[in-house]
CSV table of C-alpha atoms and ligand atoms in Angstrom, one decimal:
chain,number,residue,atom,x,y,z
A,29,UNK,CA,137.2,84.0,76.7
A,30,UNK,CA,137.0,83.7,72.7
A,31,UNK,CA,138.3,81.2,70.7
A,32,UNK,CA,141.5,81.7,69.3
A,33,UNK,CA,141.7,82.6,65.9
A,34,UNK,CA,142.5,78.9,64.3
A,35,UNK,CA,143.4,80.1,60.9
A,36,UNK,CA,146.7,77.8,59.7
A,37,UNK,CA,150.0,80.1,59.6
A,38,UNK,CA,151.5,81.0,56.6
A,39,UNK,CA,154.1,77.9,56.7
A,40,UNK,CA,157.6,79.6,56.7
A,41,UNK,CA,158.4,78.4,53.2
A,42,UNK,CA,156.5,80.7,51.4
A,43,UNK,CA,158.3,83.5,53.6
A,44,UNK,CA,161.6,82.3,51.9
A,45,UNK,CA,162.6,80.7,55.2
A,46,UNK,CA,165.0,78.0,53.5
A,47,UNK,CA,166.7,79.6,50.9
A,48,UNK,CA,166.8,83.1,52.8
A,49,UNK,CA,169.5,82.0,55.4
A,50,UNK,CA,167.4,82.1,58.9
A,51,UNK,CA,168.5,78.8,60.0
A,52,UNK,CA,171.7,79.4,59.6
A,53,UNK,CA,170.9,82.3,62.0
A,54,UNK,CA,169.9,79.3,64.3
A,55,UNK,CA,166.0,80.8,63.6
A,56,UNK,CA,164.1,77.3,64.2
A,57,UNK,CA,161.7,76.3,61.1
A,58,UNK,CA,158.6,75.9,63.1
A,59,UNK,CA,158.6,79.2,64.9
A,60,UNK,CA,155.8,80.7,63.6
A,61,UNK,CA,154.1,77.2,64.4
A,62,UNK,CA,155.4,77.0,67.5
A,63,UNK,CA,154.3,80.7,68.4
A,64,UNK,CA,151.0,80.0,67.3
A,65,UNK,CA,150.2,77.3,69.4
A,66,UNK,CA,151.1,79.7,72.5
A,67,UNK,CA,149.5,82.6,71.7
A,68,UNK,CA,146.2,80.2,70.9
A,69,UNK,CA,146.8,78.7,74.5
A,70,UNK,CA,147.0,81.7,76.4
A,71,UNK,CA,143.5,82.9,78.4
A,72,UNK,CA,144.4,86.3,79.7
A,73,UNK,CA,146.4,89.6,78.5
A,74,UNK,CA,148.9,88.7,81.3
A,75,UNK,CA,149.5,84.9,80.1
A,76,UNK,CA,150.0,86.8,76.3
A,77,UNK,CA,152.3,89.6,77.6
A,78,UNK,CA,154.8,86.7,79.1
A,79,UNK,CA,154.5,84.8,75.1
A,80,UNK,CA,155.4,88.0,73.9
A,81,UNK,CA,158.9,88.2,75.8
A,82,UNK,CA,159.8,84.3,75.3
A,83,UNK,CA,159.0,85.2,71.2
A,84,UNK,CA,160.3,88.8,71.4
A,85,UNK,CA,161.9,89.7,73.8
A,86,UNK,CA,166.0,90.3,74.6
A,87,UNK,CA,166.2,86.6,75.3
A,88,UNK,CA,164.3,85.6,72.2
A,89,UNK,CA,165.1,83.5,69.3
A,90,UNK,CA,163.7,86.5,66.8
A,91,UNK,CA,166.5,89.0,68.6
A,92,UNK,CA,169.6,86.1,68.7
A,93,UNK,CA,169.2,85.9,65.4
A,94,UNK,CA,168.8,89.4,64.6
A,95,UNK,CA,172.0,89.7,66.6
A,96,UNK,CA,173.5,86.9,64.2
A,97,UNK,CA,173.0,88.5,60.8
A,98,UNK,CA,176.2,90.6,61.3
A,99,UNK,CA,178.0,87.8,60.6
A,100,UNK,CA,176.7,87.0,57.4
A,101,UNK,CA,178.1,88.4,54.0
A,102,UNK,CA,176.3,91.4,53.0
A,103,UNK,CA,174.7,90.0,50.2
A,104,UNK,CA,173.4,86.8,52.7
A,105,UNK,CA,172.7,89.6,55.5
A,106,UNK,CA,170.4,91.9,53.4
A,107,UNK,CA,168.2,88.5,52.3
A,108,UNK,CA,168.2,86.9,55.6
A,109,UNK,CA,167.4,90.6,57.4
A,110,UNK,CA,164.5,91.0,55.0
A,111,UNK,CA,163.6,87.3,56.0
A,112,UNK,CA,164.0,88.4,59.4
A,113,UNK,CA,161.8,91.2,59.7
A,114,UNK,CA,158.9,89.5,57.5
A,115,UNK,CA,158.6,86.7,60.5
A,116,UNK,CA,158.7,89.7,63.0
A,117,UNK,CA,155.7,91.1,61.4
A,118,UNK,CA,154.1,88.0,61.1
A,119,UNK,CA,154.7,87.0,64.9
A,120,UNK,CA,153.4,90.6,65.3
A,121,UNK,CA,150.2,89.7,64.2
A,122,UNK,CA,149.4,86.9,66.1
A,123,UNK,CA,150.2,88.9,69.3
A,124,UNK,CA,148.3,91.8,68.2
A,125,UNK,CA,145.4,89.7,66.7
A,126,UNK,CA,144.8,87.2,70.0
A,127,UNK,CA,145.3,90.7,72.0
A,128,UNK,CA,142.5,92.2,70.2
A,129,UNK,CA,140.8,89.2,71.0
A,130,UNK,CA,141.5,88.7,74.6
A,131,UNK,CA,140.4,92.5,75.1
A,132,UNK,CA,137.5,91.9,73.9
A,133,UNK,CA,136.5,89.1,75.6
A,134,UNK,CA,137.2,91.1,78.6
A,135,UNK,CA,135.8,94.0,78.2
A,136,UNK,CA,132.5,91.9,77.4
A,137,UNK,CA,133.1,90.1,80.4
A,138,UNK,CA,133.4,93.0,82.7
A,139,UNK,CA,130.4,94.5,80.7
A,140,UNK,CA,128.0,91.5,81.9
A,141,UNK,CA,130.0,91.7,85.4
A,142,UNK,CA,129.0,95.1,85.6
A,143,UNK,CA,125.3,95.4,83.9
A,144,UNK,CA,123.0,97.4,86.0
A,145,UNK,CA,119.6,97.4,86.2
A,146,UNK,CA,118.4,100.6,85.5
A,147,UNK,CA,114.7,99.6,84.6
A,148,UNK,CA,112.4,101.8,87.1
A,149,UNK,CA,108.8,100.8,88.0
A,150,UNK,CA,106.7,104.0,88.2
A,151,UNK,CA,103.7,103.4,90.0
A,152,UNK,CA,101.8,106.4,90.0
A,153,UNK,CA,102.6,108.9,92.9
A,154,UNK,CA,101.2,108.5,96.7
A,155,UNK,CA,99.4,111.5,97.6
A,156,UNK,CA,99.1,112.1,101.3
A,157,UNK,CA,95.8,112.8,103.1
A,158,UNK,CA,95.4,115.5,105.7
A,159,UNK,CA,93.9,113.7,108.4
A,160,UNK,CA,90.2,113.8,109.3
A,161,UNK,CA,91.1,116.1,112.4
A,162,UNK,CA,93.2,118.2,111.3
A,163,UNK,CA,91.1,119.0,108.0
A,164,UNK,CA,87.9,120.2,110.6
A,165,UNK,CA,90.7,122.0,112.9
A,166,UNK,CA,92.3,124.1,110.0
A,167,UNK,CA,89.0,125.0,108.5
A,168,UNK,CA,87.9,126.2,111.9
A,169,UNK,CA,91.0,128.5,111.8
A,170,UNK,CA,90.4,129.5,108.5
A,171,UNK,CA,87.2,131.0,109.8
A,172,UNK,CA,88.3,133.1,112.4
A,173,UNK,CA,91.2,134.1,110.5
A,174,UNK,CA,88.9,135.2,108.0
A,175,UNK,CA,86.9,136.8,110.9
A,176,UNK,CA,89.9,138.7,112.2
A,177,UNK,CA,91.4,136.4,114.6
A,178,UNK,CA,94.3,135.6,115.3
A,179,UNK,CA,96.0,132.2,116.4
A,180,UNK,CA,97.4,131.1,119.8
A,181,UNK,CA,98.7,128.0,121.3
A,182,UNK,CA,99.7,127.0,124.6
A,183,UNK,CA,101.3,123.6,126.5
A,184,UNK,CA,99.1,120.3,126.3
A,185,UNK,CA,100.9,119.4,130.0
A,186,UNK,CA,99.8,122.3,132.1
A,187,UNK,CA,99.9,123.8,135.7
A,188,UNK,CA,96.7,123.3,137.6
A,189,UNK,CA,96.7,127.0,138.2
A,190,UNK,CA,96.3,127.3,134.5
A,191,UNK,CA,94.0,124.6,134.0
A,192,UNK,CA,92.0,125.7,137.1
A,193,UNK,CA,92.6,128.5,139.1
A,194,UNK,CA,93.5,131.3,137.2
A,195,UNK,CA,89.8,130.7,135.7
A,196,UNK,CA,88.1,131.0,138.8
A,197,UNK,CA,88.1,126.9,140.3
A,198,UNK,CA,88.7,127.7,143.8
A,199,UNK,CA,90.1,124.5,145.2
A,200,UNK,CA,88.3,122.0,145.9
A,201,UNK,CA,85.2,123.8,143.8
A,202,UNK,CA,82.6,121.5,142.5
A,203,UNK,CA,83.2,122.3,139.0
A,204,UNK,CA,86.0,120.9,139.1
A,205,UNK,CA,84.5,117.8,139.3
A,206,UNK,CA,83.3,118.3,135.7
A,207,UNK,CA,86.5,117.6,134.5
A,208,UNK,CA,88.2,114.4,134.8
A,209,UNK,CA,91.4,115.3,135.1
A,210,UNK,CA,94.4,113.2,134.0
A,211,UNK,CA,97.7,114.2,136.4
A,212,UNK,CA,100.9,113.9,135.7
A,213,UNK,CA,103.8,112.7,138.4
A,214,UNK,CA,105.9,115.7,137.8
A,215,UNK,CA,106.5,118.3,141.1
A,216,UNK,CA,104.0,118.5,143.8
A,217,UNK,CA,101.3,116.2,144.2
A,218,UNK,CA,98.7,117.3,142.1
A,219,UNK,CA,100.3,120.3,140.7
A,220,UNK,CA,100.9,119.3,137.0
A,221,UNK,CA,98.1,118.1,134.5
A,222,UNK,CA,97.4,117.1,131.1
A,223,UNK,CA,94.8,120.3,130.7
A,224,UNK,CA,91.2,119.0,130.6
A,225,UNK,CA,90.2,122.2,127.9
A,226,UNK,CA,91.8,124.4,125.9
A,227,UNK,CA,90.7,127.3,128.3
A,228,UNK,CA,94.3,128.4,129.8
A,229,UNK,CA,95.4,129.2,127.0
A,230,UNK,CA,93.1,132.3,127.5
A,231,UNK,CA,95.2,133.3,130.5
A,232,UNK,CA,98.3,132.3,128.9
A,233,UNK,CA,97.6,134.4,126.1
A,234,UNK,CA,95.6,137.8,128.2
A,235,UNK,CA,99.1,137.5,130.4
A,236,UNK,CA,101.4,138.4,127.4
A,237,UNK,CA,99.0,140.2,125.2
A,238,UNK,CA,97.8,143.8,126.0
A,239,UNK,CA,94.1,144.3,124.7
A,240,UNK,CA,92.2,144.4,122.1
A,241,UNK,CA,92.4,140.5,122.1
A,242,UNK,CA,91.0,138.8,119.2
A,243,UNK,CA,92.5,134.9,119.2
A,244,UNK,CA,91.4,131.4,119.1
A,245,UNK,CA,93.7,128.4,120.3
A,246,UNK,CA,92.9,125.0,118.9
A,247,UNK,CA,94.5,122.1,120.5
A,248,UNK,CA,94.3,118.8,122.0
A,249,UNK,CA,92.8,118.2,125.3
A,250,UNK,CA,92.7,115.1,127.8
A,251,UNK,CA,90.2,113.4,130.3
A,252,UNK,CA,89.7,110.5,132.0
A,253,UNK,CA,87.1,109.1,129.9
A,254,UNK,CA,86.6,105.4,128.6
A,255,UNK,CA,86.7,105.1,125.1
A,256,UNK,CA,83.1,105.2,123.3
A,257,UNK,CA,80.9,106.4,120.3
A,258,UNK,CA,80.9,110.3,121.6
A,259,UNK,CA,84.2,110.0,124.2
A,260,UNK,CA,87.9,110.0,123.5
A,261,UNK,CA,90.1,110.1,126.4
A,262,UNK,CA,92.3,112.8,123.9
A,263,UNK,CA,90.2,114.9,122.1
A,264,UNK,CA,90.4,118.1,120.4
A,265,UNK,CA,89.1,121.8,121.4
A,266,UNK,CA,89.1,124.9,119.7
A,267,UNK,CA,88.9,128.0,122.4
A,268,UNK,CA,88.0,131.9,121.5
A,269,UNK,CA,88.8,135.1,123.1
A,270,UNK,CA,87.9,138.6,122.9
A,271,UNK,CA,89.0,141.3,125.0
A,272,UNK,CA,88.1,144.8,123.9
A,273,UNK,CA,86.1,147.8,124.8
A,274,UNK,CA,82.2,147.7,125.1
A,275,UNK,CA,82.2,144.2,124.5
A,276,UNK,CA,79.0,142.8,125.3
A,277,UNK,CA,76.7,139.7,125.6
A,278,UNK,CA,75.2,140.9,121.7
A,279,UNK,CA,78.9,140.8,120.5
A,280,UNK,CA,79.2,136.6,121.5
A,281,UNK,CA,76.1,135.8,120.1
A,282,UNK,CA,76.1,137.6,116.7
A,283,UNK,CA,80.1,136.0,116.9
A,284,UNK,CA,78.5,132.8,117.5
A,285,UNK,CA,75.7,133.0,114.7
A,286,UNK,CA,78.4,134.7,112.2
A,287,UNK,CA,80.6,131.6,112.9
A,288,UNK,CA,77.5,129.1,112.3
A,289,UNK,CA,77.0,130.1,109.0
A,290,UNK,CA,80.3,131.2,107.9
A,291,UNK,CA,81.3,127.5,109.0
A,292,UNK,CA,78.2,125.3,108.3
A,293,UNK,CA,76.1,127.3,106.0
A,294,UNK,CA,72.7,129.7,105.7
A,295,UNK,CA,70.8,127.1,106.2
A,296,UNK,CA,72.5,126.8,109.8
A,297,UNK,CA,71.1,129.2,112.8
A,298,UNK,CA,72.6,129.6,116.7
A,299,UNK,CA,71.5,130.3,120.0
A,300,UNK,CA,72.6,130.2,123.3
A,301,UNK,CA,71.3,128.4,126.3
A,302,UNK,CA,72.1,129.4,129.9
A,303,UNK,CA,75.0,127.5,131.9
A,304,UNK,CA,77.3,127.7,133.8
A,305,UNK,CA,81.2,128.4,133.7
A,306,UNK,CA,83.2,129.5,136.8
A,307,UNK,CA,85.3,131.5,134.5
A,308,UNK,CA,82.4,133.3,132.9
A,309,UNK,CA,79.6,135.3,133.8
A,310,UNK,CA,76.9,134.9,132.6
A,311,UNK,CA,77.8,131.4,130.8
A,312,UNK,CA,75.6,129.5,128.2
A,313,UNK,CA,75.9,126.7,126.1
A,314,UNK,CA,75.3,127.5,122.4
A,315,UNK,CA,73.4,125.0,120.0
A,316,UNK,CA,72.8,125.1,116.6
A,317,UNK,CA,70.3,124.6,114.6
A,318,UNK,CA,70.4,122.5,111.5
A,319,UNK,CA,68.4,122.7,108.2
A,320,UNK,CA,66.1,119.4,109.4
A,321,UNK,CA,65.0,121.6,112.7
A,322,UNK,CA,67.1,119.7,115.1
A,323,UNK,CA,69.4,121.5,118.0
A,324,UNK,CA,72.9,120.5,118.8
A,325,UNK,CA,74.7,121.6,121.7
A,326,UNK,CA,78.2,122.7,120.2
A,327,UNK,CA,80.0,124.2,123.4
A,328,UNK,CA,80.2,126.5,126.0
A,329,UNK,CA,80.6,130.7,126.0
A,330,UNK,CA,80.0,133.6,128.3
A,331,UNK,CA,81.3,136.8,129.3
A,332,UNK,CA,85.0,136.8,130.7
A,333,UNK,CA,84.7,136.7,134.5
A,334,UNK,CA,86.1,140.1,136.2
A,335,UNK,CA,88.3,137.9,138.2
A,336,UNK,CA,89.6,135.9,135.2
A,337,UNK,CA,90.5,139.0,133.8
A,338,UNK,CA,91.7,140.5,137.2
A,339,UNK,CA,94.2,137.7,137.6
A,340,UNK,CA,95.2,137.7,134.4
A,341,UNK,CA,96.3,142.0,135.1
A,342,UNK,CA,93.3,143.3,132.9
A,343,UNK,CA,91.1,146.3,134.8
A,344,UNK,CA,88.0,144.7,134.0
A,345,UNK,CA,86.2,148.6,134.9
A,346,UNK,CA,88.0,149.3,131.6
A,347,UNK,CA,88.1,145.8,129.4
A,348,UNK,CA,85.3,143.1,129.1
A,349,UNK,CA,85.9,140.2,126.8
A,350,UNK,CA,83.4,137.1,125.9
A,351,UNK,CA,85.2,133.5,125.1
A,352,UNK,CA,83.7,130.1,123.9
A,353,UNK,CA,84.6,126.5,123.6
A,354,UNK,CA,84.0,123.5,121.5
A,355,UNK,CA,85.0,120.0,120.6
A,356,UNK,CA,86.5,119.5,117.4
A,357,UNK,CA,85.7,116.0,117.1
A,358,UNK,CA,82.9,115.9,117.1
A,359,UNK,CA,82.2,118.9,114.7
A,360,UNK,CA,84.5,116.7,112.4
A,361,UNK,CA,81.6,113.7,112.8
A,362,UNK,CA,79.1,116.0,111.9
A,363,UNK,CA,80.6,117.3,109.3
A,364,UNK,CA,81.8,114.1,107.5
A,365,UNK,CA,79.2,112.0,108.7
A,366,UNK,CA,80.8,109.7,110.8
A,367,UNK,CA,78.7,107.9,113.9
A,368,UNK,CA,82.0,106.5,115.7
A,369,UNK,CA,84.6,108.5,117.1
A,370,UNK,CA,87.1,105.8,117.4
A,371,UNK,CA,87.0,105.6,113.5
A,372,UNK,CA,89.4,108.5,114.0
A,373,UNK,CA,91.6,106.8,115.7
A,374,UNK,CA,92.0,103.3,114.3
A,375,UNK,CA,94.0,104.6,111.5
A,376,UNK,CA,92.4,102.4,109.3
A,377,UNK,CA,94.0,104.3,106.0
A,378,UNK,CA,90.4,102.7,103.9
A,379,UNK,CA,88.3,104.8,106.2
A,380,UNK,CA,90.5,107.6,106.3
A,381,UNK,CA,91.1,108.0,102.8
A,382,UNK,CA,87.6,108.7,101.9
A,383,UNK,CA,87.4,112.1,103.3
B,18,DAH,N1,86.4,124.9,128.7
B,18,DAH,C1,85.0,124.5,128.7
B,18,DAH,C2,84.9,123.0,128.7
B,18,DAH,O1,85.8,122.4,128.2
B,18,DAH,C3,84.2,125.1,127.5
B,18,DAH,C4,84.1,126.6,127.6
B,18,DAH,C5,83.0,127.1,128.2
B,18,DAH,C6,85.0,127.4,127.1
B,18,DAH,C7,82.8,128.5,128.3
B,18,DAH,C8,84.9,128.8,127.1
B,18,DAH,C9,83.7,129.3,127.8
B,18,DAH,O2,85.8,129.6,126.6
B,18,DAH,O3,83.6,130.6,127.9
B,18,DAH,O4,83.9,122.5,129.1
């Protein structure tokens, strides 16, 4: 609260007060004193309000002795009345003055009460980084798309007539063995996986789709596999299909070598080795070739089986199709030069953010 203003009053003599008939209103001398010392004691706008009745209000001295000057002579009355009204304005003033006063001082109050902060620190803007995966797995669509394909999905928990034997796994089949499958506790005992390869999503897609079939389905795979340099227990696959008319062994492998370069450069050549898929025949693996000379094997491919496509309600007299499969993951450490697949996983954001 401010200080109230300490200037001495006007003393009442030089208003005329003794020779201008207020005390014989009953108008005490030191009024003006008196109402000085109030309004300087007061600390709020309420405490001021409750001066200003006592000094002015229907019980006040100022309005008794208002009420008073009808008794006097009209001569006396018109003095005393002007004397009247100049201590009026005088006590006025000091209410309106230590008002003034008081509002400020609360209104600065209230301003440091209410002061916000509104200072912002504006650290440069955190871009996001696609990670390492997903980078290598949209540029691998981008290929195809760019080849004409087109892109499918299907469920990461799958049936094992998916996984298996809609792609020619007999039960109990050897091959089977090849994949260490992880199964999940859901319905019959051994009927529900997390699928080994991206490969159902062949039959998932040759079920709904009437040929020509032109798709690839990226997504993430599961085995039973210890953790290690080259092996992820989740990994990622991208799958390709092609169902059409006249397709034949040529069309996979200049597929294959139009993917190598499109994806890895001129300097990058293909072939294909001979394997073995149950759900193709023939089946090869295909390698590539880079500049330095050296093979790597990539994945697997092959002509659709007749009894892929026969379960699947394709007339294989009328359709063939050819279909591959590769590891993402690994095609990411090539590609970024990585030597430890678990550095994709870690999520150490100083490794990550340098690709
Ligand atoms: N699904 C196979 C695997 O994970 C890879 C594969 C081989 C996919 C031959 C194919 C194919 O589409 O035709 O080992």
């Amino acid at each position: 609260m401010s200080e109230p203003n300490q200037e001495p009053q006007q003393p009442l003599v030089s208003l005329g007060f003794l020779d201008s008939g207020l005390l014989d209103l009953g108008l005490p001398e030191d009024l003006l004193d008196t109402v000085c010392q109030q309004v300087a004691a007061v600390s709020s706008l309420a405490e001021l309000n409750a001066v200003r009745i006592k000094v002015s209000g229907k019980r006040s001295e100022l309005l008794k002795a208002r009420q008073a000057l009808g008794s006097l002579e009209p001569e006396a009355r018109r003095q005393a009345g002007k004397a009247l009204n100049a201590v009026k304005a005088a006590v006025e003033e000091l209410l309106a003055t230590r008002e003034a006063e008081l509002a400020a001082a609360a209104r600065a109050e209230k301003l440091v009460a209410e002061r916000l902060d509104l200072t912002e620190v504006t650290e440069p803007l955190q871009h996001g980084y696609l990670h390492v995966i997903t980078q290598t797995w949209q540029e691998l669509e981008d290929v195809f798309v760019g080849m004409g394909y087109r892109v499918a999905e299907g469920p990461e928990i799958e049936s094992d007539w998916y996984n298996f034997g809609v792609l020619n796994f007999p039960e109990g089949h050897p091959a089977r063995d090849m994949y260490d499958t992880l199964y999940v506790d859901y319905g019959e005992s051994g009927s529900t996986l997390l699928r080994t390869h991206t490969s159902p999503v062949q039959a998932r897609v040759m079920e709904n789709q009437e040929p020509p079939i032109y798709v690839v389905a990226p997504g993430r795979c599961f085995r039973q596999d210890t953790a290690d340099a080259t092996h992820m227990p989740v990994f990622h696959q991208i799958e390709g299909l092609v169902v059409d008319r006249h397709i034949s062994l040529g069309n996979l492998a200049g597929t294959i070598q139009a993917f190598t370069v499109a994806y890895f450069g001129t300097s990058f050549t293909s072939r294909l080795r001979p394997s073995y898929f149950p759900f193709t025949e023939p089946s090869a693996e295909f390698d590539i070739q880079r500049p330095d000379g050296t093979w790597l094997e990539l994945g697997g491919c092959g002509m659709v089986h007749p009894n892929v496509l026969t379960a699947c309600g394709i007339d294989p007299e009328k359709w063939q199709g050819f279909a591959f499969g590769f590891g993402i993951d690994r095609l990411a450490l090539i590609r970024f030069g990585i030597n430890d697949l678990r550095e994709l996983w870690t999520n150490d954001v100083r490794f990550l953010e340098q690709f």
